[in-house]
XYZ file of C-alpha atoms in Angstrom:
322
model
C 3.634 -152.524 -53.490
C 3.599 -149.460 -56.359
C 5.317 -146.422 -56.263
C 4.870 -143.551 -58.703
C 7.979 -143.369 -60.312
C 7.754 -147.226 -60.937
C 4.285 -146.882 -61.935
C 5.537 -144.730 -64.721
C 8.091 -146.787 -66.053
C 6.730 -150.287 -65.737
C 2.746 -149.431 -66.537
C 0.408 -151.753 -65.093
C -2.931 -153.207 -65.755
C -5.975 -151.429 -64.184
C -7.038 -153.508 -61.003
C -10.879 -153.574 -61.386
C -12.994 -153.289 -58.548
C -17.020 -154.110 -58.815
C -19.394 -153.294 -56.363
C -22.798 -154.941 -55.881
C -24.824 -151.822 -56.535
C -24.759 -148.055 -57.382
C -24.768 -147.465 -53.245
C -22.734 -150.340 -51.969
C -20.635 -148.297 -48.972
C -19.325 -151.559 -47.427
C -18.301 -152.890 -50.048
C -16.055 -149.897 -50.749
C -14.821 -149.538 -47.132
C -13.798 -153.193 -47.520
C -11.875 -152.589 -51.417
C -10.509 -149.712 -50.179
C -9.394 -150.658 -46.902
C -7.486 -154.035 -49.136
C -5.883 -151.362 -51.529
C -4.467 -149.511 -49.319
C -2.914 -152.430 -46.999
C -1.014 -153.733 -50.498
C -0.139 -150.197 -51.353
C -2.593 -149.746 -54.703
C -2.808 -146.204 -56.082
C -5.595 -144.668 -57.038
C -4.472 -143.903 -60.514
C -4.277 -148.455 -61.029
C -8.207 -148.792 -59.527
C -10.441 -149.017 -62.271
C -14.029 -148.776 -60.134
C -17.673 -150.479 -61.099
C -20.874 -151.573 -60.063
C -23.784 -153.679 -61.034
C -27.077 -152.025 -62.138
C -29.509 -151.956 -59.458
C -31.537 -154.926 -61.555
C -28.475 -157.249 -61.779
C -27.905 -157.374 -57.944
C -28.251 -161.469 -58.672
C -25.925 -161.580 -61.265
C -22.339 -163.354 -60.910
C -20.109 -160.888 -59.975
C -16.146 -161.259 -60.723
C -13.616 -161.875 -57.257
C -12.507 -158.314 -55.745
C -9.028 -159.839 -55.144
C -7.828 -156.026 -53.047
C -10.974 -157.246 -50.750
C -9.486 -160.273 -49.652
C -9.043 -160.608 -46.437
C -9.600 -158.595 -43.224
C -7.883 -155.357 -43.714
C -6.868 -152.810 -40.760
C -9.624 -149.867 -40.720
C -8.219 -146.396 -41.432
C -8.855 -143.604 -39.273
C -10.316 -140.355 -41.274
C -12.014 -137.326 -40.337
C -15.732 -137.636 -38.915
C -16.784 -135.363 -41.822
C -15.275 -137.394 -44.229
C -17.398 -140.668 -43.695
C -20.237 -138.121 -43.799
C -19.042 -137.179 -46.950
C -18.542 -140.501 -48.351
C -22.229 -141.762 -47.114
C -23.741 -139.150 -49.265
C -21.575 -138.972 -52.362
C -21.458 -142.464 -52.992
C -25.198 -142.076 -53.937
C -24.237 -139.671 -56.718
C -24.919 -140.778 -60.452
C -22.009 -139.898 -61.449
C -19.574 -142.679 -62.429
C -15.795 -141.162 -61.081
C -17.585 -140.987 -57.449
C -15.495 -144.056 -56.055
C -12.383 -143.558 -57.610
C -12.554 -139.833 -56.275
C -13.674 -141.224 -52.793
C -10.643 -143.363 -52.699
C -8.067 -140.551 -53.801
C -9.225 -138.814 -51.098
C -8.943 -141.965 -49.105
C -5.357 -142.218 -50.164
C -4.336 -138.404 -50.051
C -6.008 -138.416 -45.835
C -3.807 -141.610 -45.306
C -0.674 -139.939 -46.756
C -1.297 -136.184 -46.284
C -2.414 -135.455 -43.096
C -2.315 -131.653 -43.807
C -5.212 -132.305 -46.346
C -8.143 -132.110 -43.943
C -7.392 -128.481 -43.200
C -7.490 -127.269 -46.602
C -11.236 -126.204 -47.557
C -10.160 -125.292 -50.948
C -8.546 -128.431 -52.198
C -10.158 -129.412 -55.234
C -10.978 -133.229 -54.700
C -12.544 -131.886 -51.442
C -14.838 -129.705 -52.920
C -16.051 -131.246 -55.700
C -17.116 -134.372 -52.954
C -19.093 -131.895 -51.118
C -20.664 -130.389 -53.993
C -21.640 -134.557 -54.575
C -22.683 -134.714 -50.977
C -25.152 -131.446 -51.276
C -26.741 -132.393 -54.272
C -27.751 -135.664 -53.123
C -29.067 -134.159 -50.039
C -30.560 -132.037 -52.193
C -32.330 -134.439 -54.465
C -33.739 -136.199 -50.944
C -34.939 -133.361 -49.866
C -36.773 -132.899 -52.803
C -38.117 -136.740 -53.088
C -39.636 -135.878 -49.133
C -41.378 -132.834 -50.247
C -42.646 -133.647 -53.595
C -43.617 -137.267 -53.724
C -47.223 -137.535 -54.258
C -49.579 -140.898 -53.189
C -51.950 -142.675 -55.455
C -54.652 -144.392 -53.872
C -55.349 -147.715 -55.552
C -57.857 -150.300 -54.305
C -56.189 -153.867 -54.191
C -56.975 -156.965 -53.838
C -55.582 -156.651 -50.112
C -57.781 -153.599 -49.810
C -61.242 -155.689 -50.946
C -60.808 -158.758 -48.615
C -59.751 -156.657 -45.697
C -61.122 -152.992 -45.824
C -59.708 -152.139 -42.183
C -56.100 -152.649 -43.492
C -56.793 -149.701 -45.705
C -55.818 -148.683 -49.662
C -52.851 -149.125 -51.374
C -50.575 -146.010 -52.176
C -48.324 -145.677 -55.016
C -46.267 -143.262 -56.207
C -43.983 -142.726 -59.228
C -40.470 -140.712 -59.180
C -37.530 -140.101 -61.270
C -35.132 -139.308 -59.033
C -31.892 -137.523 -60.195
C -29.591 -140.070 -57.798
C -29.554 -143.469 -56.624
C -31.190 -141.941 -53.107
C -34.527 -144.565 -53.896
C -33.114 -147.223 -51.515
C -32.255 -144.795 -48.564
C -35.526 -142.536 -49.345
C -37.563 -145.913 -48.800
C -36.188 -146.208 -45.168
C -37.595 -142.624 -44.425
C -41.167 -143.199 -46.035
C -41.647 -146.603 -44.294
C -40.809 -144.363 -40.488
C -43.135 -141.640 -41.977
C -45.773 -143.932 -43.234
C -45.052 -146.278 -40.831
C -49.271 -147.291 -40.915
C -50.293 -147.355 -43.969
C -48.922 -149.529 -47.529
C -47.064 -147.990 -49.997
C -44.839 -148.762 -52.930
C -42.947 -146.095 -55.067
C -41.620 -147.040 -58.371
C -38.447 -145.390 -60.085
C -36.810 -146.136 -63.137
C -34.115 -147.949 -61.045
C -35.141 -149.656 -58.422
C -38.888 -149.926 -56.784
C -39.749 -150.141 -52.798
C -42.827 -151.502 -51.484
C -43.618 -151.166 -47.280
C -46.562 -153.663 -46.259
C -46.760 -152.389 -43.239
C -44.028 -154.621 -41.099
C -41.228 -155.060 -43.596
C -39.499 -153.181 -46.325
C -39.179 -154.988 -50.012
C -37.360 -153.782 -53.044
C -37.716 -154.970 -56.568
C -36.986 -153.973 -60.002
C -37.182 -150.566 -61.637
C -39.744 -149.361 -63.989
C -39.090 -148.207 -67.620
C -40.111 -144.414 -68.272
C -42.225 -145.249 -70.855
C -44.275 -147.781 -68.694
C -44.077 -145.398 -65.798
C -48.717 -144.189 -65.071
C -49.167 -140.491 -66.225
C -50.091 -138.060 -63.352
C -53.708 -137.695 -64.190
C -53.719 -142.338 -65.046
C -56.607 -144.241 -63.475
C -56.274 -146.409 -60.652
C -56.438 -149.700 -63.170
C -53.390 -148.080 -64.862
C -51.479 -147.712 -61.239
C -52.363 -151.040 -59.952
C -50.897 -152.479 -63.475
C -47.655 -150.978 -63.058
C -47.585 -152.139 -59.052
C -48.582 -155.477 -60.224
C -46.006 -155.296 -62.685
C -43.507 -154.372 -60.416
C -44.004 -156.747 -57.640
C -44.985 -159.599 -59.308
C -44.227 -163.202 -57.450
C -40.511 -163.846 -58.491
C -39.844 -167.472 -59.875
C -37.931 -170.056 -57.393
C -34.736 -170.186 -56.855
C -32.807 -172.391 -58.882
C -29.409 -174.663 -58.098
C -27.561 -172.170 -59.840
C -28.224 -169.127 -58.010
C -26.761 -170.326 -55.078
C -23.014 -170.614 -56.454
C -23.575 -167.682 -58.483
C -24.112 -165.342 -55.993
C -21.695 -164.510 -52.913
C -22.974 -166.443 -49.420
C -22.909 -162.982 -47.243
C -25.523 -161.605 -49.613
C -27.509 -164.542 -50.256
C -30.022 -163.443 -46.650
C -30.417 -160.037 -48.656
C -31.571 -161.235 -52.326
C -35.111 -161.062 -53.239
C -35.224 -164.774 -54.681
C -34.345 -166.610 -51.284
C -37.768 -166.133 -50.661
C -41.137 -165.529 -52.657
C -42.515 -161.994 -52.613
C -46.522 -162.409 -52.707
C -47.962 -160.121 -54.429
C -50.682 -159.394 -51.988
C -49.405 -159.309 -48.192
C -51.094 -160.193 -45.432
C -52.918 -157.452 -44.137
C -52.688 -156.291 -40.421
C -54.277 -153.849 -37.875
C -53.623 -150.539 -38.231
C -54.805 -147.395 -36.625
C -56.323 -144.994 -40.302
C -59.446 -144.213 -38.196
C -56.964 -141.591 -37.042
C -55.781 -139.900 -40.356
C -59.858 -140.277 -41.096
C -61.173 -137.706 -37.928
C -61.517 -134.864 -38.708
C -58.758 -132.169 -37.444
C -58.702 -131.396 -33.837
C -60.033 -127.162 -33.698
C -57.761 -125.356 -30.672
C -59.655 -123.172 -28.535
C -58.408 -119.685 -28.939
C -57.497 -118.158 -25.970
C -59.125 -114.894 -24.642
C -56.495 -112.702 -22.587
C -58.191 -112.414 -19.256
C -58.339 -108.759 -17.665
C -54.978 -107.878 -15.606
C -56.161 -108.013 -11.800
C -54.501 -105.456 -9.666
C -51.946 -106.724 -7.465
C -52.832 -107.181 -3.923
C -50.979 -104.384 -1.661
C -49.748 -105.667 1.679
C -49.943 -103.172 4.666
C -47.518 -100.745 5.601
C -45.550 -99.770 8.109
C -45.606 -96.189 9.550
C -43.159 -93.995 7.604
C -42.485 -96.661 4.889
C -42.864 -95.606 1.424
C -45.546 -95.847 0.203
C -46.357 -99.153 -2.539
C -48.733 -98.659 -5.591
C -50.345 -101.171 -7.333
C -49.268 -101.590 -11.426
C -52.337 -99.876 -13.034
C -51.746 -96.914 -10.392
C -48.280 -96.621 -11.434
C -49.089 -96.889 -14.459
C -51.498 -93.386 -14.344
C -49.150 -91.746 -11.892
C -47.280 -88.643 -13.644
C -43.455 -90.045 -12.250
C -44.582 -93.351 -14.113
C -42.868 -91.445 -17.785
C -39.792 -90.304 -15.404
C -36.779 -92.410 -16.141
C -34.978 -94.686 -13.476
C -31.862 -93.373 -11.829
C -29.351 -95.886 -10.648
C-alpha cells in the first residue's frame, strides 16, 4: 500500500504497465482494476504499449494484473469517455485515464465538476477521435482492383482498396463499421499502422504500410494490387516458439495461428443490385380538392356550406369569436 506523504520520502521505482496494443481497453480495465486493489498511485504507473506490428512479440508480466480484481463502479459517461480516448495518439492517455480512475474512486464530488481539468482535457481526447472517425466514414475513397479472386469467379465481384492516414489509432474500430456498411462486397484499407481486409464473411487485420510505399491517388490498379499483395501476403507457420512467447488468452486472436491466403474463397453475393440502375419515384400530382358532400338539413337548422363556398362567402375574412 502507498501513501503520498510516504511516497515522498521513500521514492519508489515506476511500476510499468504494457499493453498489447495502442487500443487495448481490457487490458487497462484489468491493470487498473489490480492497481487500485494494492493501493498504486497514479504518479508510480509508468504506462506502455506494443506497436500495432509487434502484437506477437513477448511482452513483460503486468504483475498489478494479477489476479481477479473487484470492478469499480464509475459514471456511465466515464466508460464512454475512456472507450474513445484510449484511441488517442497521444502517449499520457492511460496514465490520465487512470488518474481519473483514481480521483472517481477517492473523490466522489469529482463527477459533478465540468471544469476540472483532467476531465476536460479527456473529452477534448474523446471528441477528436470521434472526430477523426467521422472523417475516415466520409472521406475514404475505394479503388477497384481486379484480382485473382475477381478473374476465376467474376460473380464474387472486384476487389476494393483504399489507403488512409488516419490521425488516431481508430483503423481497428473503423474496420468493424466498413465491413456492416460493405457488408457485400471485399475490401481492404491500408494505413500506416495497421491494415484490415473484409472477404466478405470474416474480418482480418495485418500489418501497416510505410508512407512511402503507400499507391498515389491517381496509381494504376497494378500499383494497388502490389501494395494489397504486399500487405496480405501468406504469413509463415507458426513456430515452437511462438507459442510460449505469446500469452494463451491471446493466442485464438493472433494472425499466425492460422494462414491468411492471400486470395479467399469467393462467395455469392447480391452486386447485381448496386449495378441497376436507380429506382425514378413517380412525382405526385395534387389531385383537385372535391367538395365535401353536405348532408340534409333539418327545418330551422343552420344552414352548412361546403369548404370552397365558405371559402367565397364574404364572413369567410371575419374572425372567430369564442
Amino acid at each position: 500500500m502507498s501513501d503520498p506523504l510516504t511516497n515522498d520520502l521513500f521514492p519508489q521505482a515506476l511500476l510499468s504497465v504494457t499493453l498489447q496494443g495502442p487500443g487495448d481497453l481490457e487490458g487497462f480495465r484489468r491493470a487498473a482494476r489490480g492497481l487500485l486493489a494494492q493501493q498504486i498511485l497514479p504518479a508510480q504507473v509508468s504506462w506502455h504499449s506494443t506497436e500495432a506490428q509487434d502484437l506477437l512479440a513477448t511482452l513483460p508480466d503486468n504483475p498489478a494484473a494479477a489476479g481477479d480484481a473487484p470492478a469499480v463502479q464509475v459514471p456511465p459517461e466515464f466508460v464512454a469517455l475512456c472507450e474513445s480516448a484510449i484511441l488517442h495518439a497521444d502517449p499520457r492517455r492511460f496514465g490520465l485515464l487512470y488518474r481519473l480512475l483514481w480521483r472517481l474512486v477517492h473523490e466522489p464530488g469529482l463527477r459533478h465538476d465540468p471544469l476540472d481539468a483532467d476531465l476536460v482535457e479527456l473529452q477534448h481526447m474523446a471528441q477528436a477521435v470521434r472526430d477523426e472517425m467521422h472523417t475516415m466514414k466520409a472521406f475514404v475513397r475505394f479503388h477497384s482492383v481486379q484480382d485473382e479472386s475477381f478473374r476465376n469467379h467474376p460473380e464474387g465481384g472486384p476487389l476494393h482498396v483504399a489507403w488512409v492516414e488516419p490521425a488516431h489509432h481508430t483503423a481497428p474500430a473503423m474496420a468493424a463499421f466498413f465491413a456492416r456498411r460493405f457488408a457485400q462486397m471485399r475490401w481492404a484499407i491500408l494505413t500506416p499502422e495497421r491494415s484490415a481486409q473484409w472477404d466478405g464473411a470474416r474480418l482480418h487485420f495485418g500489418p501497416g504500410l510505410k508512407k512511402a510505399d503507400a499507391p498515389l491517388p491517381d496509381a494504376g490498379e497494378k500499383h494497388w494490387l502490389a501494395c494489397y499483395e504486399r500487405t496480405f501476403e501468406p504469413t509463415r507457420p507458426m513456430g515452437r516458439s511462438l507459442p510460449k512467447a505469446m500469452p494463451r488468452r491471446s493466442r485464438r486472436q493472433a494472425l499466425e495461428t492460422g494462414r491468411l491466403p492471400l486470395v479467399s474463397p469467393a462467395h455469392q453475393r447480391n452486386h447485381h443490385l448496386s449495378a441497376q440502375p436507380a429506382t425514378r419515384l413517380a412525382r405526385r400530382v395534387a389531385q383537385p380538392r372535391a367538395a365535401l358532400a353536405v348532408p340534409a338539413q333539418a327545418p330551422g337548422a343552420p344552414v352548412q356550406r361546403s369548404l370552397d363556398e365558405l371559402a367565397c362567402s364574404p364572413d369567410a375574412v371575419q374572425p372567430l369569436l369564442i
